[in-house]
């Protein structure tokens, strides 16, 4: 969910992550770029961002960036804000400027510039998007509704063109120990909220967020006229809690030794036999791939068992919601607004 791009977010051009040092430098660089000068000014560690009243042994994060956080408001359209997000926001603004300039020049049909402008104009044509309703998504929603087996669901989710969450994350990345080699990685995934704490901690703020998330799931399903939206929302949130219970905490997932677990195809099949790997790999376009790096090993084992034990009807509802959530930025305004508001 945190990666979901909203039309308002794109057009307002703000950012995300909590405040750390270098924030002021990024602002100054943006100002210089706007004045036609080099965008990168003097840079380094911003000591003025520190809050030396905080003992680094108690809270190193606030010791390093506490003053910056106190003095820097989070933009109204963002949940987080920091130096990398400021840079990302500037990049969004720069791209928008390039596209707006191209639109004014009315590039010829068939040119790269025309294709970029057409793509951009389709994205911001909210009236056109609203007029079409869910019609453009009907084929994908129909594919989800037609799934009858765990094998069929794995094949659907394995397709690189299909934009939806899944209990397992499978993708291509650089091999951490052989940086000149690409590798297929497998890791824990499947949550709609940022991490396991949102599902498992009893703090009031997490409990409140869980209630709002449950309402949001039902709202999205209702907007799509999904059958039994309330019961389906309950099932989705329940299975996501089960997923969260299997997940490693963030600090464990950052351990480079624990998260590098190479396996051949035969070893993978023996390690986690409950998951229909062949169906997923066929759909992914790597039917004969024979080398994998597993990240959170015991979480993966637990997730594949959960995948097989959970009824396909629950996975259909789960995938339908995550498809709608993932596509909210290009769906009618009601979906986009619901995603943004949550």
mmCIF file of C-alpha atoms in Angstrom:
data_model
loop_
_atom_site.group_PDB
_atom_site.id
_atom_site.type_symbol
_atom_site.label_atom_id
_atom_site.label_comp_id
_atom_site.label_asym_id
_atom_site.label_seq_id
_atom_site.Cartn_x
_atom_site.Cartn_y
_atom_site.Cartn_z
ATOM 1 C CA UNK A 1 0.000 0.000 0.000
ATOM 2 C CA UNK A 2 2.742 2.383 0.788
ATOM 3 C CA UNK A 3 3.899 2.163 -2.821
ATOM 4 C CA UNK A 4 0.541 3.014 -4.264
ATOM 5 C CA UNK A 5 0.721 6.257 -6.307
ATOM 6 C CA UNK A 6 -2.258 8.558 -6.051
ATOM 7 C CA UNK A 7 -3.176 11.129 -8.718
ATOM 8 C CA UNK A 8 -3.314 13.870 -6.099
ATOM 9 C CA UNK A 9 0.099 12.822 -4.816
ATOM 10 C CA UNK A 10 1.613 12.967 -8.276
ATOM 11 C CA UNK A 11 0.169 16.345 -9.138
ATOM 12 C CA UNK A 12 0.894 17.957 -5.789
ATOM 13 C CA UNK A 13 4.474 16.709 -5.993
ATOM 14 C CA UNK A 14 5.261 15.988 -2.328
ATOM 15 C CA UNK A 15 7.330 13.023 -0.796
ATOM 16 C CA UNK A 16 7.673 10.223 2.054
ATOM 17 C CA UNK A 17 10.212 8.652 5.012
ATOM 18 C CA UNK A 18 10.821 10.307 8.336
ATOM 19 C CA UNK A 19 13.083 13.260 8.802
ATOM 20 C CA UNK A 20 16.811 12.673 8.795
ATOM 21 C CA UNK A 21 19.836 14.803 8.102
ATOM 22 C CA UNK A 22 20.477 16.340 4.644
ATOM 23 C CA UNK A 23 16.884 17.562 4.315
ATOM 24 C CA UNK A 24 17.791 21.259 4.204
ATOM 25 C CA UNK A 25 20.512 20.580 1.642
ATOM 26 C CA UNK A 26 18.005 18.915 -0.662
ATOM 27 C CA UNK A 27 15.725 21.959 -0.429
ATOM 28 C CA UNK A 28 18.637 24.279 -1.232
ATOM 29 C CA UNK A 29 19.608 22.100 -4.179
ATOM 30 C CA UNK A 30 16.057 22.276 -5.540
ATOM 31 C CA UNK A 31 16.093 26.062 -5.227
ATOM 32 C CA UNK A 32 19.405 26.298 -7.092
ATOM 33 C CA UNK A 33 18.096 24.060 -9.852
ATOM 34 C CA UNK A 34 15.032 26.288 -10.203
ATOM 35 C CA UNK A 35 17.385 29.255 -10.620
ATOM 36 C CA UNK A 36 19.176 27.519 -13.483
ATOM 37 C CA UNK A 37 22.234 26.504 -11.446
ATOM 38 C CA UNK A 38 23.599 23.107 -10.534
ATOM 39 C CA UNK A 39 21.094 21.276 -8.351
ATOM 40 C CA UNK A 40 23.682 19.842 -5.949
ATOM 41 C CA UNK A 41 25.189 22.377 -3.567
ATOM 42 C CA UNK A 42 27.562 21.679 -0.707
ATOM 43 C CA UNK A 43 26.506 18.508 1.032
ATOM 44 C CA UNK A 44 27.358 16.115 3.826
ATOM 45 C CA UNK A 45 26.006 15.361 7.275
ATOM 46 C CA UNK A 46 23.691 18.120 8.517
ATOM 47 C CA UNK A 47 24.764 18.559 12.139
ATOM 48 C CA UNK A 48 22.030 21.137 12.740
ATOM 49 C CA UNK A 49 19.486 18.330 12.273
ATOM 50 C CA UNK A 50 20.717 16.592 15.412
ATOM 51 C CA UNK A 51 19.013 16.709 18.784
ATOM 52 C CA UNK A 52 21.944 16.371 21.169
ATOM 53 C CA UNK A 53 19.607 16.454 24.152
ATOM 54 C CA UNK A 54 18.648 12.875 23.239
ATOM 55 C CA UNK A 55 21.102 10.240 24.381
ATOM 56 C CA UNK A 56 22.213 8.255 21.304
ATOM 57 C CA UNK A 57 22.065 5.078 23.357
ATOM 58 C CA UNK A 58 18.388 5.732 24.134
ATOM 59 C CA UNK A 59 17.181 6.790 20.683
ATOM 60 C CA UNK A 60 19.857 7.118 18.021
ATOM 61 C CA UNK A 61 17.311 8.049 15.355
ATOM 62 C CA UNK A 62 16.141 11.130 17.250
ATOM 63 C CA UNK A 63 19.676 11.948 18.330
ATOM 64 C CA UNK A 64 20.671 12.169 14.653
ATOM 65 C CA UNK A 65 17.585 13.880 13.219
ATOM 66 C CA UNK A 66 15.358 15.037 16.068
ATOM 67 C CA UNK A 67 15.743 18.795 15.530
ATOM 68 C CA UNK A 68 15.047 18.456 11.834
ATOM 69 C CA UNK A 69 11.905 16.444 12.600
ATOM 70 C CA UNK A 70 10.680 19.026 15.133
ATOM 71 C CA UNK A 71 11.138 21.897 12.685
ATOM 72 C CA UNK A 72 9.966 20.253 9.455
ATOM 73 C CA UNK A 73 6.221 19.840 8.852
ATOM 74 C CA UNK A 74 4.995 16.782 6.963
ATOM 75 C CA UNK A 75 3.114 17.896 3.822
ATOM 76 C CA UNK A 76 -0.645 17.441 4.088
ATOM 77 C CA UNK A 77 -0.759 14.833 1.310
ATOM 78 C CA UNK A 78 1.999 12.648 2.808
ATOM 79 C CA UNK A 79 2.293 10.241 5.704
ATOM 80 C CA UNK A 80 6.097 10.517 5.918
ATOM 81 C CA UNK A 81 8.722 13.052 4.867
ATOM 82 C CA UNK A 82 12.521 13.081 4.693
ATOM 83 C CA UNK A 83 15.516 13.895 2.506
ATOM 84 C CA UNK A 84 15.059 11.029 0.049
ATOM 85 C CA UNK A 85 11.383 11.904 -0.242
ATOM 86 C CA UNK A 86 12.232 15.531 -0.910
ATOM 87 C CA UNK A 87 14.496 14.386 -3.731
ATOM 88 C CA UNK A 88 11.772 12.059 -5.036
ATOM 89 C CA UNK A 89 9.259 14.920 -4.937
ATOM 90 C CA UNK A 90 11.638 17.137 -6.886
ATOM 91 C CA UNK A 91 12.048 14.359 -9.457
ATOM 92 C CA UNK A 92 8.253 14.128 -9.801
ATOM 93 C CA UNK A 93 8.047 17.889 -10.301
ATOM 94 C CA UNK A 94 10.855 17.791 -12.885
ATOM 95 C CA UNK A 95 9.137 15.016 -14.849
ATOM 96 C CA UNK A 96 5.840 16.910 -14.729
ATOM 97 C CA UNK A 97 7.582 20.031 -16.062
ATOM 98 C CA UNK A 98 9.078 18.058 -18.962
ATOM 99 C CA UNK A 99 5.691 16.542 -19.813
ATOM 100 C CA UNK A 100 3.864 19.854 -19.578
ATOM 101 C CA UNK A 101 6.451 21.432 -21.905
ATOM 102 C CA UNK A 102 6.014 18.546 -24.344
ATOM 103 C CA UNK A 103 2.221 18.960 -24.290
ATOM 104 C CA UNK A 104 2.539 22.626 -25.225
ATOM 105 C CA UNK A 105 4.753 21.726 -28.190
ATOM 106 C CA UNK A 106 2.166 19.210 -29.503
ATOM 107 C CA UNK A 107 4.622 16.527 -30.705
ATOM 108 C CA UNK A 108 3.892 14.547 -33.858
ATOM 109 C CA UNK A 109 2.064 11.231 -33.765
ATOM 110 C CA UNK A 110 4.342 8.221 -33.451
ATOM 111 C CA UNK A 111 7.208 10.067 -31.772
ATOM 112 C CA UNK A 112 8.526 9.100 -28.356
ATOM 113 C CA UNK A 113 7.410 12.513 -27.082
ATOM 114 C CA UNK A 114 3.858 11.938 -28.330
ATOM 115 C CA UNK A 115 3.701 8.525 -26.666
ATOM 116 C CA UNK A 116 4.869 10.008 -23.357
ATOM 117 C CA UNK A 117 2.312 12.814 -23.610
ATOM 118 C CA UNK A 118 -0.488 10.386 -24.476
ATOM 119 C CA UNK A 119 0.434 8.221 -21.489
ATOM 120 C CA UNK A 120 0.500 11.240 -19.183
ATOM 121 C CA UNK A 121 -2.757 12.677 -20.471
ATOM 122 C CA UNK A 122 -4.505 9.327 -20.054
ATOM 123 C CA UNK A 123 -3.320 9.261 -16.435
ATOM 124 C CA UNK A 124 -4.616 12.743 -15.578
ATOM 125 C CA UNK A 125 -7.847 12.455 -17.583
ATOM 126 C CA UNK A 126 -9.961 11.907 -14.480
ATOM 127 C CA UNK A 127 -13.191 12.660 -16.331
ATOM 128 C CA UNK A 128 -12.399 9.976 -18.908
ATOM 129 C CA UNK A 129 -11.419 7.506 -16.206
ATOM 130 C CA UNK A 130 -14.633 8.155 -14.298
ATOM 131 C CA UNK A 131 -16.716 7.812 -17.463
ATOM 132 C CA UNK A 132 -15.271 4.346 -18.144
ATOM 133 C CA UNK A 133 -15.905 3.175 -14.587
ATOM 134 C CA UNK A 134 -14.561 -0.317 -13.898
ATOM 135 C CA UNK A 135 -14.899 -1.411 -17.527
ATOM 136 C CA UNK A 136 -11.104 -1.405 -18.172
ATOM 137 C CA UNK A 137 -10.566 -3.591 -15.083
ATOM 138 C CA UNK A 138 -13.326 -6.103 -15.839
ATOM 139 C CA UNK A 139 -11.068 -8.536 -17.694
ATOM 140 C CA UNK A 140 -8.608 -8.763 -14.792
ATOM 141 C CA UNK A 141 -11.367 -8.967 -12.189
ATOM 142 C CA UNK A 142 -12.959 -11.689 -14.287
ATOM 143 C CA UNK A 143 -9.677 -13.625 -14.310
ATOM 144 C CA UNK A 144 -9.591 -13.441 -10.519
ATOM 145 C CA UNK A 145 -13.216 -14.549 -10.186
ATOM 146 C CA UNK A 146 -12.613 -17.527 -12.501
ATOM 147 C CA UNK A 147 -9.813 -19.021 -10.365
ATOM 148 C CA UNK A 148 -10.855 -22.376 -8.896
ATOM 149 C CA UNK A 149 -7.611 -23.950 -7.633
ATOM 150 C CA UNK A 150 -4.471 -22.963 -5.784
ATOM 151 C CA UNK A 151 -2.484 -23.821 -8.912
ATOM 152 C CA UNK A 152 -4.564 -21.424 -11.017
ATOM 153 C CA UNK A 153 -4.140 -18.674 -8.434
ATOM 154 C CA UNK A 154 -0.357 -19.165 -8.349
ATOM 155 C CA UNK A 155 -0.279 -18.922 -12.144
ATOM 156 C CA UNK A 156 -2.343 -15.743 -12.092
ATOM 157 C CA UNK A 157 -0.191 -14.081 -9.441
ATOM 158 C CA UNK A 158 3.007 -15.260 -11.108
ATOM 159 C CA UNK A 159 2.341 -13.275 -14.275
ATOM 160 C CA UNK A 160 4.654 -10.222 -14.344
ATOM 161 C CA UNK A 161 1.877 -8.173 -15.928
ATOM 162 C CA UNK A 162 -0.546 -8.791 -13.057
ATOM 163 C CA UNK A 163 -0.407 -6.013 -10.467
ATOM 164 C CA UNK A 164 -1.590 -7.406 -7.135
ATOM 165 C CA UNK A 165 -0.226 -8.394 -3.766
ATOM 166 C CA UNK A 166 0.638 -12.034 -3.010
ATOM 167 C CA UNK A 167 1.661 -14.006 0.099
ATOM 168 C CA UNK A 168 5.086 -14.713 -1.406
ATOM 169 C CA UNK A 169 7.344 -12.198 -3.081
ATOM 170 C CA UNK A 170 9.118 -13.688 -6.118
ATOM 171 C CA UNK A 171 11.285 -11.532 -8.335
ATOM 172 C CA UNK A 172 14.638 -10.926 -10.002
ATOM 173 C CA UNK A 173 17.453 -9.037 -8.324
ATOM 174 C CA UNK A 174 21.241 -8.959 -8.095
ATOM 175 C CA UNK A 175 22.867 -11.804 -6.215
ATOM 176 C CA UNK A 176 24.177 -10.307 -2.947
ATOM 177 C CA UNK A 177 27.321 -12.453 -3.095
ATOM 178 C CA UNK A 178 27.798 -12.312 -6.882
ATOM 179 C CA UNK A 179 26.893 -8.731 -7.841
ATOM 180 C CA UNK A 180 27.514 -9.406 -11.541
ATOM 181 C CA UNK A 181 24.773 -12.071 -11.572
ATOM 182 C CA UNK A 182 21.001 -11.798 -11.549
ATOM 183 C CA UNK A 183 19.109 -14.188 -9.335
ATOM 184 C CA UNK A 184 15.503 -15.089 -8.584
ATOM 185 C CA UNK A 185 14.643 -14.310 -4.992
ATOM 186 C CA UNK A 186 11.804 -15.573 -2.818
ATOM 187 C CA UNK A 187 10.710 -13.805 0.348
ATOM 188 C CA UNK A 188 7.849 -13.030 2.675
ATOM 189 C CA UNK A 189 5.121 -10.712 1.387
ATOM 190 C CA UNK A 190 1.352 -10.370 1.378
ATOM 191 C CA UNK A 191 0.531 -7.586 3.843
ATOM 192 C CA UNK A 192 -1.657 -4.622 3.005
ATOM 193 C CA UNK A 193 -0.308 -2.553 5.896
ATOM 194 C CA UNK A 194 3.397 -1.698 6.261
ATOM 195 C CA UNK A 195 4.558 -4.579 8.457
ATOM 196 C CA UNK A 196 3.641 -7.218 11.036
ATOM 197 C CA UNK A 197 3.405 -4.728 13.931
ATOM 198 C CA UNK A 198 0.271 -3.189 12.439
ATOM 199 C CA UNK A 199 -1.489 -6.534 12.803
ATOM 200 C CA UNK A 200 -0.012 -7.889 16.018
ATOM 201 C CA UNK A 201 0.694 -5.020 18.431
ATOM 202 C CA UNK A 202 -1.950 -4.016 20.960
ATOM 203 C CA UNK A 203 -1.123 -0.285 21.086
ATOM 204 C CA UNK A 204 -4.157 1.930 20.530
ATOM 205 C CA UNK A 205 -2.670 3.504 17.400
ATOM 206 C CA UNK A 206 -2.255 0.075 15.785
ATOM 207 C CA UNK A 207 -5.710 -1.047 16.891
ATOM 208 C CA UNK A 208 -7.211 2.127 15.390
ATOM 209 C CA UNK A 209 -5.325 1.606 12.148
ATOM 210 C CA UNK A 210 -6.499 -2.008 11.938
ATOM 211 C CA UNK A 211 -10.109 -0.883 12.299
ATOM 212 C CA UNK A 212 -9.645 1.730 9.581
ATOM 213 C CA UNK A 213 -7.935 -0.788 7.326
ATOM 214 C CA UNK A 214 -10.790 -3.262 7.751
ATOM 215 C CA UNK A 215 -13.260 -0.498 6.812
ATOM 216 C CA UNK A 216 -11.108 0.468 3.834
ATOM 217 C CA UNK A 217 -10.999 -3.113 2.547
ATOM 218 C CA UNK A 218 -14.786 -3.349 2.709
ATOM 219 C CA UNK A 219 -15.142 0.075 1.092
ATOM 220 C CA UNK A 220 -13.027 -0.930 -1.916
ATOM 221 C CA UNK A 221 -14.872 -4.217 -2.362
ATOM 222 C CA UNK A 222 -18.227 -2.461 -2.065
ATOM 223 C CA UNK A 223 -17.226 0.101 -4.693
ATOM 224 C CA UNK A 224 -16.456 -2.813 -7.014
ATOM 225 C CA UNK A 225 -19.765 -4.573 -6.162
ATOM 226 C CA UNK A 226 -17.836 -7.579 -4.856
ATOM 227 C CA UNK A 227 -20.184 -10.231 -3.402
ATOM 228 C CA UNK A 228 -20.540 -10.226 0.388
ATOM 229 C CA UNK A 229 -18.123 -7.347 0.814
ATOM 230 C CA UNK A 230 -18.316 -7.280 4.618
ATOM 231 C CA UNK A 231 -17.667 -10.993 5.088
ATOM 232 C CA UNK A 232 -14.954 -10.914 2.450
ATOM 233 C CA UNK A 233 -13.251 -8.000 4.217
ATOM 234 C CA UNK A 234 -13.266 -9.982 7.457
ATOM 235 C CA UNK A 235 -11.673 -12.953 5.694
ATOM 236 C CA UNK A 236 -9.011 -10.785 4.041
ATOM 237 C CA UNK A 237 -7.978 -9.082 7.272
ATOM 238 C CA UNK A 238 -7.958 -12.429 9.087
ATOM 239 C CA UNK A 239 -5.661 -14.088 6.559
ATOM 240 C CA UNK A 240 -3.378 -11.054 6.544
ATOM 241 C CA UNK A 241 -3.066 -11.363 10.304
ATOM 242 C CA UNK A 242 -2.059 -14.999 9.818
ATOM 243 C CA UNK A 243 0.482 -13.866 7.224
ATOM 244 C CA UNK A 244 1.828 -11.280 9.689
ATOM 245 C CA UNK A 245 2.275 -13.968 12.335
ATOM 246 C CA UNK A 246 4.686 -15.797 10.013
ATOM 247 C CA UNK A 247 6.721 -12.709 9.080
ATOM 248 C CA UNK A 248 10.152 -11.956 10.427
ATOM 249 C CA UNK A 249 10.501 -8.593 12.172
ATOM 250 C CA UNK A 250 12.350 -5.939 10.197
ATOM 251 C CA UNK A 251 15.569 -6.166 12.174
ATOM 252 C CA UNK A 252 15.860 -9.906 11.503
ATOM 253 C CA UNK A 253 15.164 -9.382 7.803
ATOM 254 C CA UNK A 254 18.126 -6.981 7.659
ATOM 255 C CA UNK A 255 20.589 -9.694 8.724
ATOM 256 C CA UNK A 256 22.564 -10.435 5.559
ATOM 257 C CA UNK A 257 23.696 -13.853 6.783
ATOM 258 C CA UNK A 258 20.219 -15.069 7.720
ATOM 259 C CA UNK A 259 18.661 -13.854 4.470
ATOM 260 C CA UNK A 260 21.006 -15.507 1.954
ATOM 261 C CA UNK A 261 19.808 -19.062 1.456
ATOM 262 C CA UNK A 262 20.567 -20.476 -2.019
ATOM 263 C CA UNK A 263 18.574 -23.454 -3.258
ATOM 264 C CA UNK A 264 18.266 -25.404 -6.471
ATOM 265 C CA UNK A 265 14.837 -26.143 -7.922
ATOM 266 C CA UNK A 266 14.789 -29.623 -6.380
ATOM 267 C CA UNK A 267 15.835 -28.221 -3.003
ATOM 268 C CA UNK A 268 13.129 -25.547 -3.200
ATOM 269 C CA UNK A 269 10.441 -28.104 -4.040
ATOM 270 C CA UNK A 270 11.536 -30.304 -1.157
ATOM 271 C CA UNK A 271 11.791 -27.337 1.220
ATOM 272 C CA UNK A 272 8.326 -25.912 0.514
ATOM 273 C CA UNK A 273 6.341 -28.537 -1.397
ATOM 274 C CA UNK A 274 2.886 -27.109 -0.627
ATOM 275 C CA UNK A 275 3.260 -24.225 -3.099
ATOM 276 C CA UNK A 276 2.612 -24.800 -6.842
ATOM 277 C CA UNK A 277 6.025 -23.505 -7.915
ATOM 278 C CA UNK A 278 5.867 -24.814 -11.474
ATOM 279 C CA UNK A 279 2.591 -23.021 -12.205
ATOM 280 C CA UNK A 280 4.033 -19.772 -10.850
ATOM 281 C CA UNK A 281 7.353 -20.110 -12.693
ATOM 282 C CA UNK A 282 5.657 -20.982 -15.977
ATOM 283 C CA UNK A 283 3.547 -17.849 -15.687
ATOM 284 C CA UNK A 284 6.541 -15.759 -14.629
ATOM 285 C CA UNK A 285 8.380 -16.800 -17.782
ATOM 286 C CA UNK A 286 11.101 -18.855 -16.065
ATOM 287 C CA UNK A 287 9.837 -22.448 -16.333
ATOM 288 C CA UNK A 288 13.290 -24.039 -16.138
ATOM 289 C CA UNK A 289 14.987 -21.710 -13.693
ATOM 290 C CA UNK A 290 17.149 -23.719 -11.300
ATOM 291 C CA UNK A 291 18.681 -21.323 -8.749
ATOM 292 C CA UNK A 292 16.889 -19.326 -6.058
ATOM 293 C CA UNK A 293 17.837 -17.216 -3.059
ATOM 294 C CA UNK A 294 15.375 -17.605 -0.193
ATOM 295 C CA UNK A 295 15.213 -14.731 2.270
ATOM 296 C CA UNK A 296 13.084 -15.437 5.377
ATOM 297 C CA UNK A 297 13.370 -19.216 5.189
ATOM 298 C CA UNK A 298 11.034 -20.427 7.937
ATOM 299 C CA UNK A 299 8.532 -17.663 7.108
ATOM 300 C CA UNK A 300 8.446 -18.952 3.538
ATOM 301 C CA UNK A 301 7.719 -22.461 4.782
ATOM 302 C CA UNK A 302 4.904 -21.167 6.991
ATOM 303 C CA UNK A 303 3.482 -19.015 4.187
ATOM 304 C CA UNK A 304 3.280 -21.833 1.663
ATOM 305 C CA UNK A 305 1.485 -24.001 4.231
ATOM 306 C CA UNK A 306 -0.924 -21.132 4.898
ATOM 307 C CA UNK A 307 -1.404 -20.626 1.161
ATOM 308 C CA UNK A 308 -2.449 -24.239 0.674
ATOM 309 C CA UNK A 309 -4.623 -24.383 3.814
ATOM 310 C CA UNK A 310 -6.593 -21.212 3.012
ATOM 311 C CA UNK A 311 -9.661 -21.658 0.763
ATOM 312 C CA UNK A 312 -9.370 -20.389 -2.789
ATOM 313 C CA UNK A 313 -12.485 -18.269 -2.182
ATOM 314 C CA UNK A 314 -10.534 -16.284 0.420
ATOM 315 C CA UNK A 315 -7.616 -15.823 -1.963
ATOM 316 C CA UNK A 316 -10.008 -14.624 -4.676
ATOM 317 C CA UNK A 317 -11.336 -11.904 -2.366
ATOM 318 C CA UNK A 318 -7.823 -11.090 -1.152
ATOM 319 C CA UNK A 319 -6.432 -10.733 -4.676
ATOM 320 C CA UNK A 320 -9.454 -8.737 -5.871
ATOM 321 C CA UNK A 321 -8.967 -6.231 -3.055
ATOM 322 C CA UNK A 322 -5.212 -5.940 -3.600
ATOM 323 C CA UNK A 323 -5.752 -5.534 -7.328
ATOM 324 C CA UNK A 324 -8.177 -2.666 -6.712
ATOM 325 C CA UNK A 325 -5.853 -1.149 -4.138
ATOM 326 C CA UNK A 326 -2.825 -1.449 -6.411
ATOM 327 C CA UNK A 327 -4.684 0.043 -9.381
ATOM 328 C CA UNK A 328 -6.527 2.755 -7.434
ATOM 329 C CA UNK A 329 -4.531 5.558 -9.063
ATOM 330 C CA UNK A 330 -5.973 4.691 -12.487
ATOM 331 C CA UNK A 331 -9.467 3.738 -11.357
ATOM 332 C CA UNK A 332 -12.449 6.109 -10.926
ATOM 333 C CA UNK A 333 -12.204 8.909 -8.396
ATOM 334 C CA UNK A 334 -14.053 7.038 -5.649
ATOM 335 C CA UNK A 335 -11.345 4.341 -5.590
ATOM 336 C CA UNK A 336 -8.502 6.841 -5.831
ATOM 337 C CA UNK A 337 -9.935 8.984 -3.042
ATOM 338 C CA UNK A 338 -10.539 5.980 -0.798
ATOM 339 C CA UNK A 339 -6.934 4.823 -1.205
ATOM 340 C CA UNK A 340 -5.587 8.313 -0.587
ATOM 341 C CA UNK A 341 -7.791 8.896 2.454
ATOM 342 C CA UNK A 342 -6.768 5.616 4.092
#
